[in-house]
Short mmCIF file of C-alpha atoms and ligand atoms in Angstrom, two decimals:
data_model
loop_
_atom_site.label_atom_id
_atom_site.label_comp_id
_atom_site.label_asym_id
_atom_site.label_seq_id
_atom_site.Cartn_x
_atom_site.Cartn_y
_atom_site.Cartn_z
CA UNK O 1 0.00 0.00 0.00
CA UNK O 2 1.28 3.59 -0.63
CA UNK O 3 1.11 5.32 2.29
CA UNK O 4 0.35 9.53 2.11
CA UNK O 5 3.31 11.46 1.29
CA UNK O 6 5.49 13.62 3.06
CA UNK O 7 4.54 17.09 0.69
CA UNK O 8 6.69 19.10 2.30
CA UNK O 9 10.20 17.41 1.63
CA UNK O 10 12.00 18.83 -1.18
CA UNK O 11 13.14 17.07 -4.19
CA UNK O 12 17.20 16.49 -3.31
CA UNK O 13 19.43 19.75 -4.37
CA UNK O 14 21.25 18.04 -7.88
CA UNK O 15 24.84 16.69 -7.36
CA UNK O 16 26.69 19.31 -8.95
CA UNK O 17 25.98 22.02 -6.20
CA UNK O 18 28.07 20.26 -4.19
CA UNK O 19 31.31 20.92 -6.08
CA UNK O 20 30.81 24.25 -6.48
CA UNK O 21 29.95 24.64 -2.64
CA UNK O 22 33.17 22.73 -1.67
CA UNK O 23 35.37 25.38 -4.04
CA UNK O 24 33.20 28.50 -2.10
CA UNK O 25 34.22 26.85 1.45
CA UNK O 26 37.64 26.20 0.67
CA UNK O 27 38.30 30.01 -1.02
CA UNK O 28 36.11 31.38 1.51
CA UNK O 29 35.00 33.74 -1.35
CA UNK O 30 31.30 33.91 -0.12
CA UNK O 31 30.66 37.34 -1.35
CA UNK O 32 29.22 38.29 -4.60
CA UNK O 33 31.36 41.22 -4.71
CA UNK O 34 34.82 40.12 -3.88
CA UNK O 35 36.04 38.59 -7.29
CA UNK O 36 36.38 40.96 -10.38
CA UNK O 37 33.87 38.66 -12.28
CA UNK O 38 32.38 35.67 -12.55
CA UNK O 39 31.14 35.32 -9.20
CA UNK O 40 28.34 32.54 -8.55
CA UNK O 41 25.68 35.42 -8.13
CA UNK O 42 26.72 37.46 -11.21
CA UNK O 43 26.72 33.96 -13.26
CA UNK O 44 23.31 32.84 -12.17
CA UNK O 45 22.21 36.49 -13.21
CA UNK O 46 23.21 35.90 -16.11
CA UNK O 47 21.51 32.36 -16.92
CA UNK O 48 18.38 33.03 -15.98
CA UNK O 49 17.88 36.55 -17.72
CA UNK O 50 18.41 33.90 -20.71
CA UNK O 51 16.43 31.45 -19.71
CA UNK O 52 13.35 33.63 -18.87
CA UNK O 53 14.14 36.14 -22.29
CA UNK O 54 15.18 39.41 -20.01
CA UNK O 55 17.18 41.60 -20.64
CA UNK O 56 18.70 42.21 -16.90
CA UNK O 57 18.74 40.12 -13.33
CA UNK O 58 18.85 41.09 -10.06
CA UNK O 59 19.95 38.62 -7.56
CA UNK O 60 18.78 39.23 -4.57
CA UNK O 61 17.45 37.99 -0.54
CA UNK O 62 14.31 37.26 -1.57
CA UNK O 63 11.12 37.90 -3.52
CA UNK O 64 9.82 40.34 -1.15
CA UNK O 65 13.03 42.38 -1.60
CA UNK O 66 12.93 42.26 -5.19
CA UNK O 67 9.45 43.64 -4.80
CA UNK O 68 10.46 46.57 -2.54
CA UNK O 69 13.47 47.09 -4.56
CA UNK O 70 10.85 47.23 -7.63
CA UNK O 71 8.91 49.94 -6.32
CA UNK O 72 11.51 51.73 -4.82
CA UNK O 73 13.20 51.71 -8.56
CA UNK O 74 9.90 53.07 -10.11
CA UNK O 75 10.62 56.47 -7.99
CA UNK O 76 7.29 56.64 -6.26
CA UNK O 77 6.63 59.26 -4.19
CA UNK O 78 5.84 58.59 -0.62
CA UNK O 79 2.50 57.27 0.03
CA UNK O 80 1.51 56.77 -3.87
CA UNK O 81 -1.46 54.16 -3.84
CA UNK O 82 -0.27 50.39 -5.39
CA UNK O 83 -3.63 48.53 -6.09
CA UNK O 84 -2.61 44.56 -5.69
CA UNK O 85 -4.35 41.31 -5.23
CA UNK O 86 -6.90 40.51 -2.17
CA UNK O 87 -5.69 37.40 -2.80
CA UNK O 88 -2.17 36.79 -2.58
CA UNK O 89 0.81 36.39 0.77
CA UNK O 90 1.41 38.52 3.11
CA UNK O 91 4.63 39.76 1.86
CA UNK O 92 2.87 41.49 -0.90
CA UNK O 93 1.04 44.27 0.68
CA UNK O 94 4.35 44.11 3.13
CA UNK O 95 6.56 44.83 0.50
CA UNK O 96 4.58 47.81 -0.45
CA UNK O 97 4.18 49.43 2.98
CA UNK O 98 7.83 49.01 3.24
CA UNK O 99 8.27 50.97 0.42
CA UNK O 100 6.71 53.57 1.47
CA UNK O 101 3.61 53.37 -0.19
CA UNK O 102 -0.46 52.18 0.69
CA UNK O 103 -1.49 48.57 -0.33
CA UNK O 104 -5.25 49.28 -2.54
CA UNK O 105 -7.05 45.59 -2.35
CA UNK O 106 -8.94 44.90 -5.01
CA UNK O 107 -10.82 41.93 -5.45
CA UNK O 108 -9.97 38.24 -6.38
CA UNK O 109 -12.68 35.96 -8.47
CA UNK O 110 -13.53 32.24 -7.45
CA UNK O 111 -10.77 31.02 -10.25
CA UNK O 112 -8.08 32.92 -7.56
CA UNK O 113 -7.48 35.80 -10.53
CA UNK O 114 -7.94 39.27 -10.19
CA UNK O 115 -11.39 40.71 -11.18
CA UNK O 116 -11.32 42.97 -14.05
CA UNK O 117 -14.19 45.08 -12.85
CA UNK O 118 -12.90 45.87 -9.67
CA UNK O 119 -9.31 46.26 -11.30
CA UNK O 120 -10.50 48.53 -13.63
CA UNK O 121 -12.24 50.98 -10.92
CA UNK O 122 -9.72 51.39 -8.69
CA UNK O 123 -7.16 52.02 -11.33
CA UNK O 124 -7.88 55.59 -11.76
CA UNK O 125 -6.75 55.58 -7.92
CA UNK O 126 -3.17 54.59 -8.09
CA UNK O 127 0.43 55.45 -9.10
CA UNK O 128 1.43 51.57 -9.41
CA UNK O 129 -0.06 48.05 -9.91
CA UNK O 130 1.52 44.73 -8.46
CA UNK O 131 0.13 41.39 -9.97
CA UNK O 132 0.52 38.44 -7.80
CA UNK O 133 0.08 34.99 -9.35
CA UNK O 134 -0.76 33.83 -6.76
CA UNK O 135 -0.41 29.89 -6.63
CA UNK O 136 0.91 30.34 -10.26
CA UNK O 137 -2.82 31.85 -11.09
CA UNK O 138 -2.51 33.68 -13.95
CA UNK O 139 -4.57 36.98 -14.31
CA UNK O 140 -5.95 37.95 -17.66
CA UNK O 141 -2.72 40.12 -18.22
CA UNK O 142 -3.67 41.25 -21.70
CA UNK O 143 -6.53 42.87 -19.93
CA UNK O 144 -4.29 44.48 -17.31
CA UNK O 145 -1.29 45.49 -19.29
CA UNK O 146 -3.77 47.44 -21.87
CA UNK O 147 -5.54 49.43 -18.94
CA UNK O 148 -2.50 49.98 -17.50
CA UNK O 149 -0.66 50.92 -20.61
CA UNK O 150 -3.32 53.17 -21.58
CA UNK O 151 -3.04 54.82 -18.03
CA UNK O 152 0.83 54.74 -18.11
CA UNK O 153 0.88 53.36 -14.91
CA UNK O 154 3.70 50.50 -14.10
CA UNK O 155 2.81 46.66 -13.71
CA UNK O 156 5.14 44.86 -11.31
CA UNK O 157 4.57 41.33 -11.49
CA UNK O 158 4.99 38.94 -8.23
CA UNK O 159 5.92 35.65 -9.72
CA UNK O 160 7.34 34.26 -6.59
CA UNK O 161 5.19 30.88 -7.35
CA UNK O 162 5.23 31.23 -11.38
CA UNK O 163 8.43 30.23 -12.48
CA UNK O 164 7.49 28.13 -15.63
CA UNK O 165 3.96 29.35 -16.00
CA UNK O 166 3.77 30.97 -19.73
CA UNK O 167 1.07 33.62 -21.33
CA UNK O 168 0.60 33.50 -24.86
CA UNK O 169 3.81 31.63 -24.78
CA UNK O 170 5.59 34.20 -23.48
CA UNK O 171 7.35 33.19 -19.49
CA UNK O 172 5.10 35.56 -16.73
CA UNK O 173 7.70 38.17 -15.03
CA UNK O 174 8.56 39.45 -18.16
CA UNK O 175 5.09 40.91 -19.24
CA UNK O 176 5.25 44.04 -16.15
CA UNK O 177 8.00 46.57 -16.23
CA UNK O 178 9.67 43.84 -14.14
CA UNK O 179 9.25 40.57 -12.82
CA UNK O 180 9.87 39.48 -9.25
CA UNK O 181 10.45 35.46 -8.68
CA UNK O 182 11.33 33.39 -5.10
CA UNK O 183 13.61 30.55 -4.43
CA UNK O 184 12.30 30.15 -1.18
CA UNK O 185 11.66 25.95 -0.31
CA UNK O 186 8.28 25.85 -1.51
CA UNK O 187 8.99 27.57 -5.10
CA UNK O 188 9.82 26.02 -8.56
CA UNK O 189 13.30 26.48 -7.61
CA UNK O 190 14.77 26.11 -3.83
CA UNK O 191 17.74 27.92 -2.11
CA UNK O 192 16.27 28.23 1.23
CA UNK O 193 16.11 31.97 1.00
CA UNK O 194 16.88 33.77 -2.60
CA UNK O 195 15.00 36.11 -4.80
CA UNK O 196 15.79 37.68 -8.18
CA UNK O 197 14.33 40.91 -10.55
CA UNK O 198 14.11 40.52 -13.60
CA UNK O 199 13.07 43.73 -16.40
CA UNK O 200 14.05 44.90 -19.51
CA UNK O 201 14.33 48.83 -18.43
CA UNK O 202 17.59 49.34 -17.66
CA UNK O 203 17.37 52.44 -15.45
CA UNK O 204 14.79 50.68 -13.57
CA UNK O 205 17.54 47.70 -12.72
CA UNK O 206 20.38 50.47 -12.52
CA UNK O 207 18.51 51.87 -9.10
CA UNK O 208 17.27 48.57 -7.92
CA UNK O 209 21.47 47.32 -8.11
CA UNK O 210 22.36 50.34 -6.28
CA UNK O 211 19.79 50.09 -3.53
CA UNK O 212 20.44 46.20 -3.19
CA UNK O 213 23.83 47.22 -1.97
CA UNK O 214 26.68 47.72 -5.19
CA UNK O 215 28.13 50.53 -2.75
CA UNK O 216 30.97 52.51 -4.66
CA UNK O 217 31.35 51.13 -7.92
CA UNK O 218 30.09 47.75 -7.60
CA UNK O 219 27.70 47.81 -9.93
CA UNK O 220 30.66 47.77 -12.50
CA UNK O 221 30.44 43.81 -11.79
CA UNK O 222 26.37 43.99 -13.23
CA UNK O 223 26.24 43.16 -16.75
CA UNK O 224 23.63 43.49 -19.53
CA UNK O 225 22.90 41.20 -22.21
CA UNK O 226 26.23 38.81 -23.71
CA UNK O 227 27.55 39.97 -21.14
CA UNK O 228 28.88 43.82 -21.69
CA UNK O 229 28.27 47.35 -20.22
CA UNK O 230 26.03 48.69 -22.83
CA UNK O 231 26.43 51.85 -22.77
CA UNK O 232 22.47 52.42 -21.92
CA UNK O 233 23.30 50.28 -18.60
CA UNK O 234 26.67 52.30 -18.12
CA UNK O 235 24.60 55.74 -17.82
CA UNK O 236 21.75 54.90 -15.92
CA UNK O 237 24.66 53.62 -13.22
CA UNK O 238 26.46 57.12 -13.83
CA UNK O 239 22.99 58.58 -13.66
CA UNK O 240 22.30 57.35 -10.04
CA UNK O 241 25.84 56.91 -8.96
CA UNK O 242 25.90 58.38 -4.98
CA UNK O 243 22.16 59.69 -5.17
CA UNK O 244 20.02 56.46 -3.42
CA UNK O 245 20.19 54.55 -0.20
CA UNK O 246 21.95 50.97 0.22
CA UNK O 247 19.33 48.56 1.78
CA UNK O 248 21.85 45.57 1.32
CA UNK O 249 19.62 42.91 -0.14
CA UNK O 250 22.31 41.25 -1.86
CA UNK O 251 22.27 37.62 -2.79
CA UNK O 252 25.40 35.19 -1.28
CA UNK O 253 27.33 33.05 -3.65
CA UNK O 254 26.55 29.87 -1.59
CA UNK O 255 22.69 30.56 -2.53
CA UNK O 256 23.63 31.21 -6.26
CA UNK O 257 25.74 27.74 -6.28
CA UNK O 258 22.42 25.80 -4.76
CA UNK O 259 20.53 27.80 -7.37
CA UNK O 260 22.92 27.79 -10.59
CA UNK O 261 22.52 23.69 -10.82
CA UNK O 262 18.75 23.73 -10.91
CA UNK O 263 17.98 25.94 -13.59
CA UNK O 264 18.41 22.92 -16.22
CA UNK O 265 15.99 20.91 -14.40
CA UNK O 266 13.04 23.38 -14.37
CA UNK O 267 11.65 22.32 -17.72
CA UNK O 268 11.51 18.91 -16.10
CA UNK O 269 9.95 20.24 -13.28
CA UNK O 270 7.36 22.26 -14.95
CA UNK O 271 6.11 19.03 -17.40
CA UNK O 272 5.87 16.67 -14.38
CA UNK O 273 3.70 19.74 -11.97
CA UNK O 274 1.51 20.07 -14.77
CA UNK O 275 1.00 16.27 -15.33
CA UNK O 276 0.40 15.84 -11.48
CA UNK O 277 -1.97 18.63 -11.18
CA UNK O 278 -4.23 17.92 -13.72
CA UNK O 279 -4.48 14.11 -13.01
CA UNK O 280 -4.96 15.20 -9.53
CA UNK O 281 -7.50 17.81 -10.66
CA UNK O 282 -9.27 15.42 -13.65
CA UNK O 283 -9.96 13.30 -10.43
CA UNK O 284 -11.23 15.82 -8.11
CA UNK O 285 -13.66 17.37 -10.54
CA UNK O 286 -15.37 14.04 -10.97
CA UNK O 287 -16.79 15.22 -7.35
CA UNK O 288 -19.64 17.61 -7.44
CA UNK O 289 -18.80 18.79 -4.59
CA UNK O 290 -15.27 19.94 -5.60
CA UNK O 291 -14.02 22.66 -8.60
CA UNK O 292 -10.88 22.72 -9.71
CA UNK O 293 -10.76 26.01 -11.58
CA UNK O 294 -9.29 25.57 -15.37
CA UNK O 295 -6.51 28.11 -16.53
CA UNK O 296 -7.38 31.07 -19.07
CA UNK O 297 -6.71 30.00 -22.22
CA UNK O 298 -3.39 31.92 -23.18
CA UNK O 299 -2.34 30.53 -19.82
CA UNK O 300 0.11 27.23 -19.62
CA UNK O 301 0.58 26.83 -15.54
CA UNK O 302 3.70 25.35 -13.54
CA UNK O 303 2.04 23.97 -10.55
CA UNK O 304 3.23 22.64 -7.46
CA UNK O 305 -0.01 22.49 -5.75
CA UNK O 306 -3.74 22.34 -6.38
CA UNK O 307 -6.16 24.84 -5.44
CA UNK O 308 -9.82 23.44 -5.76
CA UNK O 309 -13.37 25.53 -4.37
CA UNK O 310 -15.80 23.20 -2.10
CA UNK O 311 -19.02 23.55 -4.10
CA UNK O 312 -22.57 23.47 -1.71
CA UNK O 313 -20.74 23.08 1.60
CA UNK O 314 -21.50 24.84 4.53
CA UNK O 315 -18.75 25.86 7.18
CA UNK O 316 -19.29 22.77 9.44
CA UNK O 317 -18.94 20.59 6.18
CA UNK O 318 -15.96 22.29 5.29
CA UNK O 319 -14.26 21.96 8.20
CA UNK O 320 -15.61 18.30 8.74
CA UNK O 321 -13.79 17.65 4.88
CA UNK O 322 -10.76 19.23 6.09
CA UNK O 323 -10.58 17.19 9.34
CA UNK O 324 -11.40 14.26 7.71
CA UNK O 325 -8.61 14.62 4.83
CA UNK O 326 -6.28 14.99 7.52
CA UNK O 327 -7.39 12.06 9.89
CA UNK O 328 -6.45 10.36 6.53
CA UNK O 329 -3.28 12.01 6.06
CA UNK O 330 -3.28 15.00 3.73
CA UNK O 331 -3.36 18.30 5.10
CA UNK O 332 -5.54 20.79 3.36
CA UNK O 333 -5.26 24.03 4.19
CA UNK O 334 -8.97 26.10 3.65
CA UNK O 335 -7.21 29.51 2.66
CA UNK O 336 -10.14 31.69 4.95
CA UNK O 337 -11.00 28.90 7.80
CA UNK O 338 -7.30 28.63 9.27
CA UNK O 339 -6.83 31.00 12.03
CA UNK O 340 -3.70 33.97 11.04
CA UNK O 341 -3.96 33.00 7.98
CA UNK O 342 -1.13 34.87 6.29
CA UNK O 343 -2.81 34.90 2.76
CA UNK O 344 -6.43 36.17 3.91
CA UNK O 345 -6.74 39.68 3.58
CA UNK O 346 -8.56 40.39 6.98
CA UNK O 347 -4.89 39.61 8.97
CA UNK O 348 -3.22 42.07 6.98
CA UNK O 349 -3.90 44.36 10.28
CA UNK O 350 -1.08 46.49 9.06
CA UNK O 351 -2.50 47.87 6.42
CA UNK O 352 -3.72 51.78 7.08
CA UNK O 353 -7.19 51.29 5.82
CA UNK O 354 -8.10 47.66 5.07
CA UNK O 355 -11.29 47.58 3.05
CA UNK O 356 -13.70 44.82 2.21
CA UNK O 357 -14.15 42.40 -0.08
CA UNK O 358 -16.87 40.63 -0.34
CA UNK O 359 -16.62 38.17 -3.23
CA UNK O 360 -12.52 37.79 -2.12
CA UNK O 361 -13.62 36.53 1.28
CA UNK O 362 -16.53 34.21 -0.04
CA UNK O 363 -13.88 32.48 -2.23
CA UNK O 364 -11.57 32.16 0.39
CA UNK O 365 -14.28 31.09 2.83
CA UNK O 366 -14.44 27.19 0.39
CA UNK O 367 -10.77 27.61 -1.00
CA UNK O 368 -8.85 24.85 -0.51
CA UNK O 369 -4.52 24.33 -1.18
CA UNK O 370 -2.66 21.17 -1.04
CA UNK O 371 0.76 20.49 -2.03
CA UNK O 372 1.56 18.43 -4.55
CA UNK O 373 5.79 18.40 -5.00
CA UNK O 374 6.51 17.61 -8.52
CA UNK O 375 8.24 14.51 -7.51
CA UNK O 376 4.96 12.84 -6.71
CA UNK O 377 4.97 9.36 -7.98
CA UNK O 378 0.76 8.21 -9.91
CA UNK O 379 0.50 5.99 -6.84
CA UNK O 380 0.99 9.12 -4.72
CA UNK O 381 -1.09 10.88 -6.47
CA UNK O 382 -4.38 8.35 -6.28
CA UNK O 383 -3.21 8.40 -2.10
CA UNK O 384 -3.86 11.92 -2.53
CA UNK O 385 -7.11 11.82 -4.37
CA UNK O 386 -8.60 8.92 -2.98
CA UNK O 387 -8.07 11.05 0.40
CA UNK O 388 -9.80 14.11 -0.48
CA UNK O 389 -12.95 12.22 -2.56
CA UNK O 390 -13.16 9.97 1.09
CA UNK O 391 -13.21 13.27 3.21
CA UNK O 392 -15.54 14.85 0.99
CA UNK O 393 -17.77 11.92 1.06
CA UNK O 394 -17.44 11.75 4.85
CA UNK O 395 -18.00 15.19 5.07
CA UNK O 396 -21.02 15.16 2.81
CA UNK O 397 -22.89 11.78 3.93
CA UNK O 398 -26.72 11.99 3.95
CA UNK O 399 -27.66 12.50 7.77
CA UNK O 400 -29.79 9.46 8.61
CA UNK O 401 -33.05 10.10 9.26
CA UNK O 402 -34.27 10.05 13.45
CA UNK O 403 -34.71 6.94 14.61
CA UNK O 404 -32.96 4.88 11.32
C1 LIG E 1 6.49 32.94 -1.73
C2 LIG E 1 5.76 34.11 -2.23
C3 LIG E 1 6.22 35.42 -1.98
C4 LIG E 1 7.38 35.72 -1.08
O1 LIG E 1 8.60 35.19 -1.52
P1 LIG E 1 9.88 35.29 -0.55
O2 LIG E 1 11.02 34.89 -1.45
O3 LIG E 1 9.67 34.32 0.56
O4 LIG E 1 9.98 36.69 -0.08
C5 LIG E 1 5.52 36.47 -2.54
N1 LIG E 1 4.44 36.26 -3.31
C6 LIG E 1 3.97 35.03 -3.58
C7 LIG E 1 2.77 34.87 -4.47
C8 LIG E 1 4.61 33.92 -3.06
O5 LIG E 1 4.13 32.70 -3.32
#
């Protein structure tokens, strides 16, 4: 019998990390800064501005910092309003009150993508949009780059949990002004920690090198595309040379060698998330209790987890599914019934004025998440869905009449 697995171990860091770990401990050279070139961190840069079709990268601690340093780039004035997601982590509407600026909510439709409508009237509102896929949910971004464009107002997009995931065949992060992606554990990608910016605008990634800490003339070390100074990227440095503050955000070398080796196997990864998901999800939609929203159709996902709505339940049912999935050994985490939950709006108590939103909360209310790693074997996979179609079933069993 296959018993539940563990989702929350990794797949194993490939072999060749290991090497280039070894050479950072025994030179000690740990700091992206300290060798005139070819550092680890300036070499991963490098790589995956190619393999995601940028034109610069910015390594740095994490996704939220590449989303500060994003707005922070775009010059916004203090306080400017930055409409993003009711649906998405914490560290989005943290990243913009750390800049400076006020989080705008606006709301999030039962498929987990933003809703056009509501996008569209709060636009006029706002100096700056972020767009977080959030669980690798694409938002209809040909929509929401022609509002924006036709507004002039800057997209940022938070692809912490996209790597992979293409639009029109085109890889998300590079549709904004700039792209923000995560290596945290639970990404496409793992380092621990680790972040990186990606745009094409190269005074835009000028400031953001600055203020991630290339003090004095660092920044010498950050290269455009093949490699050179174009002289574009050479200005915008002499441009902003002295005139912003260091928050020292900087990536390590030891993250970029755990990174560097696993850029080859994301198209690997991607294929096998996507074959897992939608197995999983073919199989959960056979419920009628259960929806596993589809993608939009210029959308191609890179999951690592399913999201799915509970269709007809009421709270007690919900919570007796959830219970019940996890007496059987899969957690599933109801996005609006888990207490501090740090991706329901209503804990972001940090945020000045925290509106409402109505249709946000309802979906989060009967939104459910469960990892699926994308090293899930078919046998783990029926574990999983035989689980959840049991717990629904248990939570959803005719009551017996009185006295049966
Ligand atoms: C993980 C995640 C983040 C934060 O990434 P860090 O690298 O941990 O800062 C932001 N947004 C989304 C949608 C995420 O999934």
């Amino acid at each position: 019998m296959t018993l539940p697995p563990n989702v929350h171990d990794a797949e194993p860091i490939p072999a060749g990390a290991r090497r280039a770990i070894d050479a950072l401990l025994q030179s000690g050279d740990l700091f992206r800064y300290t060798a005139p070139q070819d550092a680890p961190v300036t070499l991963l840069e490098g790589e995956f501005a190619r393999l995601i079709g940028s034109k610069y990268a910015l390594a740095v601690s994490s996704c939220s910092a590449a989303l500060f340093l994003s707005l922070k780039a775009l010059g916004l004035p203090r306080d400017a309003r930055v409409l993003i997601p009711g649906f998405t982590f914490a560290a989005v509407p943290s990243s913009v009150m750390h800049a400076d600026c006020l989080p705008v909510l606006c709301e999030v439709g039962e498929n987990y993508r933003v809703d056009i409508a509501d996008f569209t009237a709060k636009l006029d509102s706002v100096q700056a949009v972020i767009i977080s896929h959030m669980r690798g949910h694409t938002s209809d971004m040909d929509a929401i780059m022609s509002l924006c464009d036709a507004r002039g107002i800057p997209v940022i997009e938070d692809a912490a949990h996209s790597l992979g995931t293409t639009w029109n065949g085109r890889n998300i992060g590079t549709i904004g002004r700039a792209g923000c992606f995560s290596f945290q554990s639970y990404k496409m990608i793992n380092a621990g920690e680790g972040g990186i910016l990606i745009t094409d605008d190269a005074d835009l990634v000028a400031r953001a090198v600055i203020m991630s800490g290339a003090y004095e003339h660092n920044w010498q070390k950050h290269k455009g595309p093949d490699g050179d100074n174009s002289a574009e990227l050479e200005q915008a440095f002499a441009r902003w040379q002295n005139r912003l503050p260091l928050y020292n955000l900087r990536m390590s070398n030891l993250s970029a060698a755990v990174i560097r080796p696993q850029l080859p196997e994301l198209a690997r990864r991607v294929r096998d998330g996507l074959r897992n998901h939608d197995y999983v999800a073919d199989r959960l939609n056979g419920s009628p209790f259960i929806d596993v929203p589809p993608p939009l159709p210029p959308e191609r996902r890179a999951p690592d987890s399913i999201q799915f709505n509970l269709i007809g339940m009421s709270d007690a049912e919900t919570d007796a599914f959830a219970a019940a999935a996890e007496a059987r050994g899969v957690k599933v985490q109801v996005f609006g019934q888990s207490q501090d939950n740090a991706r329901a709006f209503w804990n972001w108590r940090f945020i000045p004025v925290l509106p409402e939103l109505p249709a946000t909360r309802a979906m989060l209310m009967r939104a459910c998440d469960v990892r699926l790693p994308v090293r899930l074997s078919r046998d783990e996979l029926n574990v999983i869905a035989d689980i959840l179609l049991a717990a629904v079933g248990e939570a959803m069993q005719p009551v017996p009449a009185f006295g049966t």
